[in-house]
XYZ file of N, CA and C in Angstrom:
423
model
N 43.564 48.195 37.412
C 43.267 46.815 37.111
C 44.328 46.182 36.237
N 45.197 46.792 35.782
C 46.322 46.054 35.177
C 46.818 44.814 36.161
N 47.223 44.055 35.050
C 47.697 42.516 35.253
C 49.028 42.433 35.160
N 49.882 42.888 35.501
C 51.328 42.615 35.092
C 51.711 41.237 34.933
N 50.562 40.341 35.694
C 51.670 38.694 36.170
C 51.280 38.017 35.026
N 50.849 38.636 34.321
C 50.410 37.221 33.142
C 50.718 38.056 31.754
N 51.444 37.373 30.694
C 51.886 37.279 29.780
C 51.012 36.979 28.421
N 50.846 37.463 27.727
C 50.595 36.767 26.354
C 51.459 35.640 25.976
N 50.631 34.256 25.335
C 51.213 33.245 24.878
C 51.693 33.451 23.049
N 50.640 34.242 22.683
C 50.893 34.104 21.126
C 50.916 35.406 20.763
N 52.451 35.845 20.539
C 52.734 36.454 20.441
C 53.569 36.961 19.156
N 53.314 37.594 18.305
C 53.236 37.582 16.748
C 53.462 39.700 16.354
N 54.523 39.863 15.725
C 54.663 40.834 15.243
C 53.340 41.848 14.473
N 53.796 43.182 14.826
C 52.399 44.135 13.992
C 52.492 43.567 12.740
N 53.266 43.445 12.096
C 53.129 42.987 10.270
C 52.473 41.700 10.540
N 52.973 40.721 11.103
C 52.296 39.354 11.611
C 50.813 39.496 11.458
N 50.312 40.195 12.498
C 48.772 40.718 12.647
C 48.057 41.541 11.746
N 49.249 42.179 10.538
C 48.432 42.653 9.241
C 47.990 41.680 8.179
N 48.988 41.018 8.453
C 48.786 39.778 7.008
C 47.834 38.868 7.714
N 47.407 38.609 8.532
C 45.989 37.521 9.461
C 45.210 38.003 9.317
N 45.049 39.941 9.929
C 43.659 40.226 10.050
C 43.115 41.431 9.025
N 42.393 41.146 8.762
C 41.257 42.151 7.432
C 41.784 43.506 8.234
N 41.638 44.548 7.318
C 41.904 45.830 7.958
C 40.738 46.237 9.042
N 39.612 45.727 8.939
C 39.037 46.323 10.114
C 38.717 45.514 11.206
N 39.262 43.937 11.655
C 39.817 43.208 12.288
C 40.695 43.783 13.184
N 41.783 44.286 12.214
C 42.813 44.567 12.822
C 42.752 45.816 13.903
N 42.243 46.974 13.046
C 41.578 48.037 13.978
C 41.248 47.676 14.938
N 40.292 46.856 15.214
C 39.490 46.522 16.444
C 40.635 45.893 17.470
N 40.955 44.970 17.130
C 41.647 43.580 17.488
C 42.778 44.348 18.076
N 43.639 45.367 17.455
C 44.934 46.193 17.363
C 45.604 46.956 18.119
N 44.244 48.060 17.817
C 44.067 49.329 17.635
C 43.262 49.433 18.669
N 42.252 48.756 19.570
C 41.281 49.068 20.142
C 40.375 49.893 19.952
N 40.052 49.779 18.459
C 38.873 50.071 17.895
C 37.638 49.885 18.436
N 36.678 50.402 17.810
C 35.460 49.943 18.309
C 34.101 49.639 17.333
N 33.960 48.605 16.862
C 32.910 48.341 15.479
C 31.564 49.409 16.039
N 30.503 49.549 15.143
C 29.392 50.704 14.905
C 28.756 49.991 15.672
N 27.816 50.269 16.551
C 27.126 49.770 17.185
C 25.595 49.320 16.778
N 25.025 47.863 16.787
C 24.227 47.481 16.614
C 24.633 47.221 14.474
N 25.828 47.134 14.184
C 26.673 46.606 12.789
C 27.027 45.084 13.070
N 27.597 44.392 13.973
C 28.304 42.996 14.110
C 27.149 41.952 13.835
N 27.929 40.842 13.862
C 27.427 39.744 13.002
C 26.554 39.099 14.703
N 27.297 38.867 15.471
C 27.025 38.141 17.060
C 26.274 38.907 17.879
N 26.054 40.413 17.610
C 24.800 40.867 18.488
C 23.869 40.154 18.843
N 23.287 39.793 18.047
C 21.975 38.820 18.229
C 21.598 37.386 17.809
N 22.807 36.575 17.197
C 23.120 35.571 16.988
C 22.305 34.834 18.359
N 21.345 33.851 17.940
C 20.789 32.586 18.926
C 22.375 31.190 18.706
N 23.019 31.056 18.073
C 23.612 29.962 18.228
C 24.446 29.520 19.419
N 24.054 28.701 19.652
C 24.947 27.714 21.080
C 26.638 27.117 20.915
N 27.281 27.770 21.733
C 28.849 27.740 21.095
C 29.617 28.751 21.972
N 30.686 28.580 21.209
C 31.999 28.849 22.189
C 32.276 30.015 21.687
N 32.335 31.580 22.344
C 33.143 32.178 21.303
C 34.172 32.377 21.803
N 35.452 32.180 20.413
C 36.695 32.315 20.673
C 37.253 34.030 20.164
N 38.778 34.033 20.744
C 39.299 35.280 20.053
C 39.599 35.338 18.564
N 38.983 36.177 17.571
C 39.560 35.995 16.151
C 40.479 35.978 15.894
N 41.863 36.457 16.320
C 43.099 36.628 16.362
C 43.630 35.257 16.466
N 43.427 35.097 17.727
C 44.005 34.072 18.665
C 43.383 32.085 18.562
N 41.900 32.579 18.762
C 41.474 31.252 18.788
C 41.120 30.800 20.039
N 41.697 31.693 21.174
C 41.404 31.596 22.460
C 40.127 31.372 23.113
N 39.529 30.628 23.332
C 38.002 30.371 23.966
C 37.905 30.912 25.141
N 36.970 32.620 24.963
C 36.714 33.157 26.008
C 35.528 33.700 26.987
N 34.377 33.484 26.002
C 32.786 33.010 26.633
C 32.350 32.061 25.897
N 31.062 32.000 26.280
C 30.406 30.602 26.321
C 28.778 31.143 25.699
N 27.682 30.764 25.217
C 27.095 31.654 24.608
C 25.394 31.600 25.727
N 26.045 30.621 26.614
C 25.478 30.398 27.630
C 25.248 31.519 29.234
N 26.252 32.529 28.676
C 26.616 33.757 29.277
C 26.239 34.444 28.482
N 25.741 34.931 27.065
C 25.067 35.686 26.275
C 23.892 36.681 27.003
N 23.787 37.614 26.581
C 22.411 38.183 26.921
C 22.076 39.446 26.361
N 21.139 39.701 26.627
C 20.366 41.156 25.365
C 20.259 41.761 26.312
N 21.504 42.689 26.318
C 21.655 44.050 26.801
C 21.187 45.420 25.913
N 20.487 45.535 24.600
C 20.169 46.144 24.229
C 21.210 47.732 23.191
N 22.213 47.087 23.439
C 23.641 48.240 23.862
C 23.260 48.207 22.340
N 24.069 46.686 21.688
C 24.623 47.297 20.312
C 25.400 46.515 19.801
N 26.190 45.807 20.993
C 26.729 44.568 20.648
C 26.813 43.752 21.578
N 27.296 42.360 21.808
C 27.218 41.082 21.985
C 27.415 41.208 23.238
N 26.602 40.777 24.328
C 26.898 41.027 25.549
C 27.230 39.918 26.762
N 28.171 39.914 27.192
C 28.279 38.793 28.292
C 27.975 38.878 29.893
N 27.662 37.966 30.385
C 27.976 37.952 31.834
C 29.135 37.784 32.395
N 29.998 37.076 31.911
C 31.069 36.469 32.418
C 31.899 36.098 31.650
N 33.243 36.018 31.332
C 34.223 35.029 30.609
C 34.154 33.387 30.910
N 35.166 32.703 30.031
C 34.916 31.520 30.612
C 35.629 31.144 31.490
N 36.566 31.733 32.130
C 37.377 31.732 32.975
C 38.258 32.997 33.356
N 38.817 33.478 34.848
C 39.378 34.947 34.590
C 40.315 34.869 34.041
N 41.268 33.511 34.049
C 42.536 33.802 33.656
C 42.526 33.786 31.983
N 41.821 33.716 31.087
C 40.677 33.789 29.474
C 41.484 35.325 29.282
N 40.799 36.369 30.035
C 41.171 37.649 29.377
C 41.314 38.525 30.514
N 42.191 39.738 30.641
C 43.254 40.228 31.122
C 42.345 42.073 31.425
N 42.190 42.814 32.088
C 41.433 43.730 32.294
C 42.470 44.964 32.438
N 42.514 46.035 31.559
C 43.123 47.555 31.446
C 42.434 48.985 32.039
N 42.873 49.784 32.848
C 42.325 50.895 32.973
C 42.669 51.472 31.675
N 41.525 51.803 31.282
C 41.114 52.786 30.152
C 40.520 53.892 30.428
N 41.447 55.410 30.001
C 41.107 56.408 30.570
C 41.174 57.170 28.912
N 40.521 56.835 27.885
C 40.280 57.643 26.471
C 39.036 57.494 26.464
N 38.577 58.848 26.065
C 36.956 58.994 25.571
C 36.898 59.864 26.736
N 37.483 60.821 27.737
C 37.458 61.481 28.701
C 36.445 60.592 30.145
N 36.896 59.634 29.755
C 35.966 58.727 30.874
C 36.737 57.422 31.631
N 36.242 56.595 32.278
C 37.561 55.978 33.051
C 36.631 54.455 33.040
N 36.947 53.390 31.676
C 36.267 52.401 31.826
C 37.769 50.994 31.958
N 37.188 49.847 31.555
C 37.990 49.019 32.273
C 37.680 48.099 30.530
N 38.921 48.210 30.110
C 39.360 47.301 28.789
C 39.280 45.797 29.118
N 38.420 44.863 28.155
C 39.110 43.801 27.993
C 39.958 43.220 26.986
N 41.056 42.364 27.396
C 42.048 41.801 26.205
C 42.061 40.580 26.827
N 42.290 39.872 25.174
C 42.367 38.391 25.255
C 43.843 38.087 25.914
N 43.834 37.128 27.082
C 44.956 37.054 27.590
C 46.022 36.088 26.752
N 45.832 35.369 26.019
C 46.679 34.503 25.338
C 47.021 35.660 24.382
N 46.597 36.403 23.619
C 47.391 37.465 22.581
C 46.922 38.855 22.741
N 46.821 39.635 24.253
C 46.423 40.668 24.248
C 45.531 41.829 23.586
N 45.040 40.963 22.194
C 43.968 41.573 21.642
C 43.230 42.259 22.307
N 42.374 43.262 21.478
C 41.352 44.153 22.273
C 40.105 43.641 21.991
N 39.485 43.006 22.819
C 37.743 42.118 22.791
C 36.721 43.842 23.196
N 36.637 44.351 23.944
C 35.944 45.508 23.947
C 35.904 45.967 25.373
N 34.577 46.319 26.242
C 35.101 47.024 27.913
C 34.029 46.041 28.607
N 33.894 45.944 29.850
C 33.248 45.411 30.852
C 32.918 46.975 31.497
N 31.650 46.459 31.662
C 30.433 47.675 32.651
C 29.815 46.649 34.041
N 29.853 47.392 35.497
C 29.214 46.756 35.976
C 28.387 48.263 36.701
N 27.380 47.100 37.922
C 25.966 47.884 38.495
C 25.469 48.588 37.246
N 25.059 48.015 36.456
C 23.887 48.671 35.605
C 22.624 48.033 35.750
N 22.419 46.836 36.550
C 21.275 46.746 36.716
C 20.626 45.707 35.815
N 21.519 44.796 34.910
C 20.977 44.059 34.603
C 20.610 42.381 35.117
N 19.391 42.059 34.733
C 18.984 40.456 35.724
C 19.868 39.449 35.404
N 21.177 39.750 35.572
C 22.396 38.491 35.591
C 22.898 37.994 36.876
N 23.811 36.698 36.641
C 24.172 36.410 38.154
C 25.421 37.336 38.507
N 25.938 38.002 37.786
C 26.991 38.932 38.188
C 27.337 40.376 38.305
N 25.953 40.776 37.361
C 25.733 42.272 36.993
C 26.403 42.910 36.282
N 27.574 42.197 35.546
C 28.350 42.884 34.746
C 28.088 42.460 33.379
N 28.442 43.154 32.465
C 28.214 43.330 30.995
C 29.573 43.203 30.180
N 30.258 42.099 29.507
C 30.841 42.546 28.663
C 30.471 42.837 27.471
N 30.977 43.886 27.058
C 30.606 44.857 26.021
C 31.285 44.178 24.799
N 31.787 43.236 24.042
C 32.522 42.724 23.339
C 31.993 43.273 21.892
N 33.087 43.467 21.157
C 32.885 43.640 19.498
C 33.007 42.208 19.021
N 31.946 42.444 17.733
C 31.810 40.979 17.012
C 32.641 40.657 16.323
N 33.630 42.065 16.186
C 34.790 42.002 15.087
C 36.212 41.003 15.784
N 36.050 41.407 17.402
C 37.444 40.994 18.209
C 36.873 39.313 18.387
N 35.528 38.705 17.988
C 35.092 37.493 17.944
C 34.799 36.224 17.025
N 35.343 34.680 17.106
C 34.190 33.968 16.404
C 34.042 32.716 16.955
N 32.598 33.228 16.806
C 31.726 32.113 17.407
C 31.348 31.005 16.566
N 31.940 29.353 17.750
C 32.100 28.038 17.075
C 31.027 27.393 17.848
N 30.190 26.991 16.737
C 28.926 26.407 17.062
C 29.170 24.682 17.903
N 28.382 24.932 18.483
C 28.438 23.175 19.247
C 28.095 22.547 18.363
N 28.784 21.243 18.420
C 27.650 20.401 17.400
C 26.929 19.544 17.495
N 25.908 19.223 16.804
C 24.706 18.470 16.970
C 24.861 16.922 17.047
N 24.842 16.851 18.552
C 24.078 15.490 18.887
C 25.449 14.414 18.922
């Protein structure tokens, strides 16, 4: 599933990305970390809004794609668009899942799961950390 044709726009040195992001930001964001599961702030957040990449700023779901997958963290149906974020074969953890990164700054947002069976229009799950996220509330009225 690698993307070769598309590029990161914001593109900023490792020291760059130390001095922006908190050390365990960065991990995540970086490093392709992975926050504790059922720890993030957006697991279960009801607010209506955009979430963007923390890094970046990039607007890449919608909270309208939200749903309680039960996992642990923040779960999507869909991005807000494909060309939003950029998909990696990921073959660590002795298993073979499919990375997402924010396509404007290649950040690591977390993995996409599909056929699990959940009542969405697409059946897939992104698995996103709350750490690789922040969510900008709509505003009222």
């Amino acid at each position: 599933m690698d993307d070769d044709t598309t590029r990161p726009t914001a593109v900023r040195t490792e020291a760059d990305w130390r001095e922006i992001l908190t050390p365990e930001e960065y991990h995540v964001l970086r490093e392709a970390g992975t926050e504790r599961p059922f720890s993030g702030e957006y697991e279960n957040d009801p607010t209506i809004g955009v979430y963007a990449c923390r890094a970046c700023g990039a607007e890449l779901f919608r909270s309208e794609t939200k749903f309680d997958a039960a996992c642990g963290w923040p779960s999507f149906y869909a991005p807000l668009a494909e060309d939003r974020v950029r998909y990696i074969k990921d073959t660590t953890m002795g298993m073979e899942r499919v990375e997402v990164r924010c396509a404007t700054c290649e950040s690591h947002m977390g993995h996409v799961f599909g056929s699990e069976g959940f009542p969405t229009p697409t059946d897939l799950r992104y698995c996103m950390n709350s750490l690789s996220l922040r969510l900008v509330a709509d505003s009222a009225g």
